[in-house]
Every structure is written in structure tokens, then in C-alpha cells.
Coordinates of C-alpha atoms and ligand atoms in Angstrom, one line a residue:
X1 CA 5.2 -48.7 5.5
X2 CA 4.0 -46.6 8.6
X3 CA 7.3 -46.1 9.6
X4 CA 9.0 -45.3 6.4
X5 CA 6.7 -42.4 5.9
X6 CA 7.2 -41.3 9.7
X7 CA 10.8 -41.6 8.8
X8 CA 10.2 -39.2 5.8
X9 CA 8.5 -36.6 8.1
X10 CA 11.2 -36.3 10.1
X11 CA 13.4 -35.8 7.7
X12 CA 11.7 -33.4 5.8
X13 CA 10.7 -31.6 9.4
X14 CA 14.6 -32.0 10.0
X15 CA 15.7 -30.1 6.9
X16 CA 13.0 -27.5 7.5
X17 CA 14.2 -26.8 10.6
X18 CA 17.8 -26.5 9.0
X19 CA 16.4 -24.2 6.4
X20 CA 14.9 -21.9 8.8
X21 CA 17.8 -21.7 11.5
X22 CA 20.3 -21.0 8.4
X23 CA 18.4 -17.7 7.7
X24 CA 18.0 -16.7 11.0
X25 CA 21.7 -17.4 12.0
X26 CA 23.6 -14.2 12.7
X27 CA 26.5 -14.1 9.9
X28 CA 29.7 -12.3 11.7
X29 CA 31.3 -9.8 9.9
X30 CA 35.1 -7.9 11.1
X31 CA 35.3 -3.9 10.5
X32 CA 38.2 -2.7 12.2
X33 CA 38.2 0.7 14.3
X34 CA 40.9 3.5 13.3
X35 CA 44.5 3.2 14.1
X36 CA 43.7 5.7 16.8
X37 CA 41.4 3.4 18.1
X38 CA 38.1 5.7 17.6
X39 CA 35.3 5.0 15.7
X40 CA 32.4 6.6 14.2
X41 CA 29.6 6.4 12.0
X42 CA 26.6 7.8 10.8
X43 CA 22.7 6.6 11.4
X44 CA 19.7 6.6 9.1
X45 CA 16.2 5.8 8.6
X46 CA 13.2 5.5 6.8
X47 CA 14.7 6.8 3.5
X48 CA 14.2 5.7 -0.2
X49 CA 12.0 8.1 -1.6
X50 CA 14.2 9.2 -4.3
X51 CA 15.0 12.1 -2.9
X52 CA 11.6 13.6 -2.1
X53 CA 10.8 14.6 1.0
X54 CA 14.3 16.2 2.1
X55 CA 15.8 12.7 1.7
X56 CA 18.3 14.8 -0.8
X57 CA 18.8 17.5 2.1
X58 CA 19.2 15.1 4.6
X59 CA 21.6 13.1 2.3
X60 CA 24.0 16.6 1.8
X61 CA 24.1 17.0 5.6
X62 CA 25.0 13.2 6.3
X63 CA 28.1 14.0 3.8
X64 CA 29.0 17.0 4.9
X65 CA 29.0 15.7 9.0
X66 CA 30.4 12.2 7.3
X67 CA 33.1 14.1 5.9
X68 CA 34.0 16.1 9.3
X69 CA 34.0 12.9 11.6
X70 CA 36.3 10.9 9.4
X71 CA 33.6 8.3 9.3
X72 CA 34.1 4.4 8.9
X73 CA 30.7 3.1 8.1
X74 CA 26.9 4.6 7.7
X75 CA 24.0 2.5 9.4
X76 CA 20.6 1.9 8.2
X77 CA 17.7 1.4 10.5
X78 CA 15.5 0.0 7.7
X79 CA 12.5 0.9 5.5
X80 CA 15.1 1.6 3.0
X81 CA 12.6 1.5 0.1
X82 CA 9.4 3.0 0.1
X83 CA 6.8 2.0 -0.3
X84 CA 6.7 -2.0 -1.2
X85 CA 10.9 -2.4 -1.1
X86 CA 12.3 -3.4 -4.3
X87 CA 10.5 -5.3 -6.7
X88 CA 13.7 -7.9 -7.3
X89 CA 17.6 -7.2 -8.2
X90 CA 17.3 -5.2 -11.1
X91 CA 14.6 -2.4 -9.3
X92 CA 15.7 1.0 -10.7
X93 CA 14.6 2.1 -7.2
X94 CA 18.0 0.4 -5.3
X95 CA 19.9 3.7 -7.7
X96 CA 17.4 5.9 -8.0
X97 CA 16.9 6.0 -3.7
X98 CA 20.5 4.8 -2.4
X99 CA 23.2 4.6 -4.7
X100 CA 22.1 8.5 -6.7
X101 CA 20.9 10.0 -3.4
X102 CA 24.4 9.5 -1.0
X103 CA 26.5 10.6 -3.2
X104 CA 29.4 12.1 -1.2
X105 CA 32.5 11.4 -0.7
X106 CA 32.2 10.8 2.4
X107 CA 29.5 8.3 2.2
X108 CA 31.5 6.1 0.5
X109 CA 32.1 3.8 2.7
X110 CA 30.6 0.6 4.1
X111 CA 26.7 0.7 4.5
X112 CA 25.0 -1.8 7.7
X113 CA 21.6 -2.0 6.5
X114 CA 18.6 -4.5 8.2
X115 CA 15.1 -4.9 6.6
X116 CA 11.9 -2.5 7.6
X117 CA 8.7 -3.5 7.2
X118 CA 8.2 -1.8 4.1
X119 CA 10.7 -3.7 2.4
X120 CA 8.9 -7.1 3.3
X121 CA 6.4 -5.6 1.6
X122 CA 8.7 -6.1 -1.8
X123 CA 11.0 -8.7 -2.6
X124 CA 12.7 -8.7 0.4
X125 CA 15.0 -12.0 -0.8
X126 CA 16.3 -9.6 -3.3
X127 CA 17.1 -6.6 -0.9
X128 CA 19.2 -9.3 0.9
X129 CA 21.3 -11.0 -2.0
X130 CA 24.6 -10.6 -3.2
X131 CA 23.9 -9.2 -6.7
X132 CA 22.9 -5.5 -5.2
X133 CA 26.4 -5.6 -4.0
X134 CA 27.5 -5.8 -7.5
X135 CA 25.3 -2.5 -8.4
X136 CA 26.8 -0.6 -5.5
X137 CA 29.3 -2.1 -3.4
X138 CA 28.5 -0.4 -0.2
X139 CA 25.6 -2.1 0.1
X140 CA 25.4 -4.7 2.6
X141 CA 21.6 -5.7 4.2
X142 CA 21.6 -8.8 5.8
X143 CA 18.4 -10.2 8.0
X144 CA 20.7 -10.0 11.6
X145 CA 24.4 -10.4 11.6
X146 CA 27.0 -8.9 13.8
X147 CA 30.0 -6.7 13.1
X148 CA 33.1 -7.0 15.1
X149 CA 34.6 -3.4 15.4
X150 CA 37.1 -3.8 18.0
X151 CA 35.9 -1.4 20.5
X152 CA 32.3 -2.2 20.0
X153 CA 30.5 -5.2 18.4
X154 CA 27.1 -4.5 16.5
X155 CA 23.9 -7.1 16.8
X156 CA 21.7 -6.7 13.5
X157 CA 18.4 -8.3 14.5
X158 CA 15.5 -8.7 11.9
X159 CA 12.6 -7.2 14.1
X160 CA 9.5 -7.0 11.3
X161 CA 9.1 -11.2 11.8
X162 CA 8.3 -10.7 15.5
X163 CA 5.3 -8.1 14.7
X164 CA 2.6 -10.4 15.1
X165 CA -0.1 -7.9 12.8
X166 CA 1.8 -8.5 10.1
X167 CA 1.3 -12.3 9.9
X168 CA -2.1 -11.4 10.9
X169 CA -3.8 -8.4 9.7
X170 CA -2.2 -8.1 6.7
X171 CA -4.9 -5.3 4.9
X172 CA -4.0 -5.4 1.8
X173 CA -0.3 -5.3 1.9
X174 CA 1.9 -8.7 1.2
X175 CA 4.7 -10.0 3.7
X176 CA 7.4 -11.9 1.5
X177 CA 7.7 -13.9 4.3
X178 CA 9.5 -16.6 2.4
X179 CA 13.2 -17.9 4.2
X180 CA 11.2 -16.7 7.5
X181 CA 8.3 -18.5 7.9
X182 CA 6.8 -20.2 9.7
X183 CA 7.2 -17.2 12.5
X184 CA 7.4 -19.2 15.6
X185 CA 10.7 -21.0 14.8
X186 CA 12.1 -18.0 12.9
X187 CA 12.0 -15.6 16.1
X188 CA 12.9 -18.4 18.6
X189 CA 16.0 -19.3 16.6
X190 CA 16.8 -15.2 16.1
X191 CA 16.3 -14.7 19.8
X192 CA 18.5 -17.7 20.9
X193 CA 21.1 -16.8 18.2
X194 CA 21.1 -13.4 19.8
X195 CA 21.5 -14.5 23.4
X196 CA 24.6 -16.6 22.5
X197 CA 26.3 -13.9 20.5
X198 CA 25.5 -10.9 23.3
X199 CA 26.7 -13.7 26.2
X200 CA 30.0 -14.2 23.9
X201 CA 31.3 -10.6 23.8
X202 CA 33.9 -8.9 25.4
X203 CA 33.2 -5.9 23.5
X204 CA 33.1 -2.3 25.9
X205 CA 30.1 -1.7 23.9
X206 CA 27.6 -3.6 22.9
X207 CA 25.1 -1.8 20.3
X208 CA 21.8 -3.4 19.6
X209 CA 20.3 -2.4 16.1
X210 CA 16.5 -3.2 14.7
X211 CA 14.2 -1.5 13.0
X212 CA 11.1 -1.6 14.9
X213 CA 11.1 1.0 18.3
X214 CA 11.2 -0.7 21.3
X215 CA 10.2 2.0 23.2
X216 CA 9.3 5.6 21.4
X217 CA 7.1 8.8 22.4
X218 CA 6.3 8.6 18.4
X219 CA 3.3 7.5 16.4
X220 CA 3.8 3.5 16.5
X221 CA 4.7 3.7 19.7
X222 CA 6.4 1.1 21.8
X223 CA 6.8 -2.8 20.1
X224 CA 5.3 -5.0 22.4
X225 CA 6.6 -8.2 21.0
X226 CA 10.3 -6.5 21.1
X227 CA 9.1 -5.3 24.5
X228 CA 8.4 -8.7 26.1
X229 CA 10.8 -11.0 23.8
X230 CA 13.8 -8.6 22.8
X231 CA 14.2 -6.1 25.7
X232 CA 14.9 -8.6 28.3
X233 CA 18.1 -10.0 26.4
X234 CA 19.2 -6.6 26.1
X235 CA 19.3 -5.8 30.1
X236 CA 20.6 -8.8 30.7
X237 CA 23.5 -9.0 28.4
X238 CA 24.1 -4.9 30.0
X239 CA 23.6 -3.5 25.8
X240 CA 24.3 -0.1 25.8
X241 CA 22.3 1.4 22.9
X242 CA 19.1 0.3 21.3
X243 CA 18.8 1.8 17.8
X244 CA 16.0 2.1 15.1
X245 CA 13.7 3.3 13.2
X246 CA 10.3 2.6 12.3
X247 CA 9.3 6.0 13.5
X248 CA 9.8 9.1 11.5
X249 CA 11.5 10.9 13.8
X250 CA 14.8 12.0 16.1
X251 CA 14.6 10.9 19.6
X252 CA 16.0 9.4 23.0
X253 CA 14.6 7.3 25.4
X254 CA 16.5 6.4 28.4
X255 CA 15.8 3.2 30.7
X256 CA 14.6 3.7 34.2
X257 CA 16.0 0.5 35.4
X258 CA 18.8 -0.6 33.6
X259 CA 22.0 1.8 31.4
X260 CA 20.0 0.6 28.1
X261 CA 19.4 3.7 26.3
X262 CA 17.2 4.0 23.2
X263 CA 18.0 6.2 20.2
X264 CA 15.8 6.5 17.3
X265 CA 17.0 7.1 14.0
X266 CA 14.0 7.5 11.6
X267 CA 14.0 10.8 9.8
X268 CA 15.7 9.9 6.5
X269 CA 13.2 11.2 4.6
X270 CA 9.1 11.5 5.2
X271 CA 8.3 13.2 8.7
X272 CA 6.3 15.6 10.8
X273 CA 3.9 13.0 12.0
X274 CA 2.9 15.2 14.6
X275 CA 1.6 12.6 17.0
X276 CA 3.9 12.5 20.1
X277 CA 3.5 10.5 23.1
X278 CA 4.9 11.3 26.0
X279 CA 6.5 8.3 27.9
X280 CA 8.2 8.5 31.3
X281 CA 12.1 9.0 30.7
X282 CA 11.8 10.7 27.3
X283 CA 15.3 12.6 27.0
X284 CA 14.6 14.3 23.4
X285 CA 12.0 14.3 20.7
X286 CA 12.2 15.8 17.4
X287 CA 9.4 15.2 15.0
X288 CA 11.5 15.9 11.6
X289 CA 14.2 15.3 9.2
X290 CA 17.3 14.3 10.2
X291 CA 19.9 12.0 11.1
X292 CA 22.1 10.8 14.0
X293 CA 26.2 10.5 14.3
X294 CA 27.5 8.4 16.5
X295 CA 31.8 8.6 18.0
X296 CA 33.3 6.0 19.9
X297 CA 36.5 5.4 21.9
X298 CA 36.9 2.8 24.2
X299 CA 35.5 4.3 27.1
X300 CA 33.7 7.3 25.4
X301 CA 30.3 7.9 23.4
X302 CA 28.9 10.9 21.6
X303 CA 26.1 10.7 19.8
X304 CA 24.5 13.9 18.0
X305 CA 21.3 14.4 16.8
X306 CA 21.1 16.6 13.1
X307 CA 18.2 18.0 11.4
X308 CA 17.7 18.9 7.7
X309 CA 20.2 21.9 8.0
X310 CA 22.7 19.8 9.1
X311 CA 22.1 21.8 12.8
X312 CA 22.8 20.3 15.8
X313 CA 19.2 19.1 17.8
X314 CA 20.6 17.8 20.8
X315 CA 23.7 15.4 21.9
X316 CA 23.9 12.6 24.3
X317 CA 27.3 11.5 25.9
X318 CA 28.6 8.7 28.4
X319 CA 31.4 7.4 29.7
X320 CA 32.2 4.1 31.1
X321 CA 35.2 2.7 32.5
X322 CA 36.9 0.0 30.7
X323 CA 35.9 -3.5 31.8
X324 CA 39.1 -5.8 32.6
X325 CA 39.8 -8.6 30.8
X326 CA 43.3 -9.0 32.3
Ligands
NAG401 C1 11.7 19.8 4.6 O1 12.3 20.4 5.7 C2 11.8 21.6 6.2 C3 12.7 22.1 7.3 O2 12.6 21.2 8.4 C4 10.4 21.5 6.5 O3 9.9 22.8 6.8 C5 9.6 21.0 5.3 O4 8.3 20.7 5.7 C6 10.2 19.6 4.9 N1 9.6 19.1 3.7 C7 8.9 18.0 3.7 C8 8.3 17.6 2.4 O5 8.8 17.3 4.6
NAG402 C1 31.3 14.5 24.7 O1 32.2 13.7 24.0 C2 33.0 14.4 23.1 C3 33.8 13.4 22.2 O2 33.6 12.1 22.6 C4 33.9 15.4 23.8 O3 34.7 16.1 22.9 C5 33.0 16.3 24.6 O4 33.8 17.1 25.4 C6 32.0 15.5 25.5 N1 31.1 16.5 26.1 C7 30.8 16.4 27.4 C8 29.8 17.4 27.9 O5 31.3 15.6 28.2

């Protein structure tokens, strides 16, 4: 009897375990570069407000740089619905913040979307299922995958589970925490699916994206969890770019001991926090709207910095020689 019910709790623990590391497997997704071999995309974060706050203004300027880049796809840092995500499938907010707000032409492409805190404060299952595809087609959130673009390969990583206060200290907000927890397991299978993805590519660059900061001059500040769990991966695996959100704002943040560079994309719509810190190796701050573009070739990157006007803040480029495979 004793061991039949043992036997039962292993299985059960078994399919748990199956459960959890099925969610917090990357999915690998192909989207190919131009025929030129370039690539280029836009960055945004901390947006659905629909439209207040110069999300509309920033929205205009995203199509009107979308539209002279030529770009392939748009990236979304996370906190794409404000202020408790979506409240299932059929929220009015998914049109009323994305689908009516990026409108242009030139946003109509292929949209890269991970999960901010704020929308684990709704229904996140729903933010991540297929039926918002069938509203807008562009849409494509996922907890972490990776996209496969030829001359760079993209690692999606779910960073709100690793925030310990949110398990914790959870005020009076809810974490739909369900297909995550328990946390332990969740981030331990994220982190060892992320090693074994970054270890696998031959990509020239390799382009971390979360939306928690691991390291910002803004008001939340650095991520310690991401800090001591995440950042390590990243310099060992030589990333090139760590991009987020989280905080409202436009900024860089080199690394004084490795090529990882941070880039903050948070300014999608509410900003002007007007707390900065000031951390050593902090390239460029902006505390407003705004948005970031991003060009690639093989061995080139440019990445531009916009504000509400669509105006040039500040650019950031590197070069790298290709790596030889042959
Ligand atoms: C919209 O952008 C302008 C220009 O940066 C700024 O002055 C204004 O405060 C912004 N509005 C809001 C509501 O943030
Ligand atoms: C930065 O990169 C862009 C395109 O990748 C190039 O046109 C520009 O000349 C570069 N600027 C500098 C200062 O290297």
C-alpha cells in the first residue's frame, strides 16, 4: 500500500515537473533577414494606455522611422497593458492599446512581445494564447522563445518569475502565476533552457531580451535576481545587447568588464519619472517618451534612440568582425 501511493507521488511529481518545464521551454521561431542581408527593427516599452500619455505620438513616430528603415519586425519589452494586462481573450483593451494605436503601414509587420509585470497582474494565460493572434495577427507574446534571424538570433526570457517581491509582497496586486509556479523550478528550468540555447548559437549576434532592467540609472533600478542569476549567462555566452523595459525611460548602460551592453526601451507611453540614478558606465539617459530602432548587418549595429517628436536623442554603433565558422 505504502509503495503504491509512493509510486503515485512520483508520478504525479513527474508530470508536474513535465508541466512546468513545458512552459518554461524556449519555443524557436525562424524570421529571415532581407535579401541584402540587413536587418532592422523597432523597440518598445511600457505601452498600452490607449493612447494616453503620448503612446499615440510615440506610435506616429515608430511608423514614420518604421517606414524609413524598411523594418522587418517591432519588439516589445513588456508591460504591454496597463494597468492589470488583459482581463482574458476577448479584453477590448488588446484593440483599444495595440491593434488601434500602431496603426501604420509600416508597423505591420511581425510583433516580438514578452510579459511585464503588469500583465501578470491580468490574465496573463490569455496574453499568451493563440486566439489574440486571430484578433490581430501581428501579435505574437510568448513567455521566452527565440527567433532565428540569420544574422542575429533573439533570446526571449520571461524575467517577472525571477522577482522574488512579487511572490512575496504582493500589496494588493495578484500574480497569475499559474503555468509558472512553483518559482524555484520555473526559473531553474528558464535559466538552464537559456544556457543551452545561448551555448548552441553561431549567430554574430546574440541579443538578449527581458523586461525587467538588469542594470538602469532609472527608478527601479538594477534587478538583483537578474543581476546574480541572468547576467552571468549573458557574459559568458559573449551576448551583445541586453534589452528591456520595466523603466519608463530611454537609456544605455555599457559593461565595464565584459562587450554586454544594456539598452533600455521603456518609454512607450507613461514617463518623466524624474528619479535618475547615476551608475558608473551610464552612456545616455533620457527620462521621456520614446522609442529605440535597431539596424543590423553582419558585422554592423546601429541603434538610435527617438523621443516623442520622432528626434534623434542619441545613437550607439559597433562593429565586430565576423567570427569564422569555416
Ligand atoms: C508628452 O510629450 C511632451 C514632449 O516630451 C511632454 O512635454 C509631455 O509632458 C508629455 N505628456 C505626458 C502626458 O507625458
Ligand atoms: C553607424 O552605422 C550606420 C549604419 O549601420 C552607418 O551608416 C554610420 O556611418 C555609422 N556611424 C559611425 C559613426 O560609425
Amino acid at each position: 500500500m505504502a509503495s503504491k501511493s509512493m509510486a503515485l507521488v512520483v508520478l504525479a511529481a513527474t508530470l508536474i515537473l513535465c508541466f512546468v518545464s513545458s512552459f518554461a521551454e524556449f519555443q524557436r521561431l525562424n524570421h529571415g533577414a532581407k535579401a541584402s542581408g540587413s536587418l532592422s527593427f523597432l523597440v518598445v516599452g511600457d505601452w498600452g494606455r490607449r493612447g494616453a500619455y503620448n503612446q499615440s505620438q510615440v506610435a506616429t513616430q515608430m511608423g514614420r522611422v518604421g517606414e524609413n528603415l524598411d523594418i522587418d519586425f517591432v519588439i516589445s519589452t513588456g508591460d504591454n497593458f496597463y494597468d492589470d494586462g488583459l482581463t482574458g481573450v476577448d479584453d477590448k483593451a488588446f484593440e483599444d492599446s495595440f491593434s488601434n494605436i500602431y496603426t501604420a503601414n509600416s508597423l505591420q509587420k511581425q510583433w516580438y512581445a514578452v510579459l511585464g509585470n503588469h500583465d501578470y497582474r491580468g490574465d496573463a494565460v490569455a496574453q499568451v494564447s493563440a486566439a489574440l493572434r486571430k484578433i490581430d495577427s501581428r501579435w505574437l507574446c510568448l513567455r521566452s522563445f527565440v527567433v532565428d534571424a540569420e544574422i542575429a538570433e533573439f533570446f526571449f526570457v520571461d524575467t517577472t518569475p525571477f522577482v522574488e517581491k512579487y511572490w512575496t509582497h504582493p500589496k494588493d496586486d495578484t500574480y497569475d502565476w499559474r503555468e509558472v509556479a512553483p518559482r524555484k523550478n520555473y526559473i531553474e528550468t528558464v535559466l538552464k533552457n537559456l544556457e543551452s540555447e545561448l551555448r548552441g548559437s553561431s549567430a554574430n549576434w546574440k541579443i538578449v531580451v527581458g523586461h525587467h532592467t538588469i542594470k538602469s540609472a532609472g527608478h527601479h533600478g538594477d534587478t538583483p535576481e537578474l543581476v546574480n542569476l541572468m547576467l552571468p549567462l549573458l557574459k559568458a555566452h559573449n551576448v551583445d545587447f541586453y534589452i528591456n523595459g520595466h523603466d519608463h525611460c530611454l537609456e544605455h548602460i555599457s559593461d565595464s568588464d565584459s562587450p554586454l551592453q544594456f539598452v533600455t526601451s521603456g518609454g512607450g507611453s507613461k514617463a518623466w519619472r524624474g528619479d535618475v540614478k547615476n551608475p558608473k558606465d551610464l552612456k545616455f539617459f533620457y527620462d521621456g517618451q520614446g522609442f529605440v530602432s535597431v539596424q543590423l548587418t553582419r558585422t554592423d549595429v546601429e541603434i538610435v534612440f527617438y523621443d516623442v517628436f520622432g528626434q534623434v536623442l542619441y545613437k550607439l554603433n559597433e562593429s565586430k568582425q565576423l567570427y569564422s565558422t569555416i
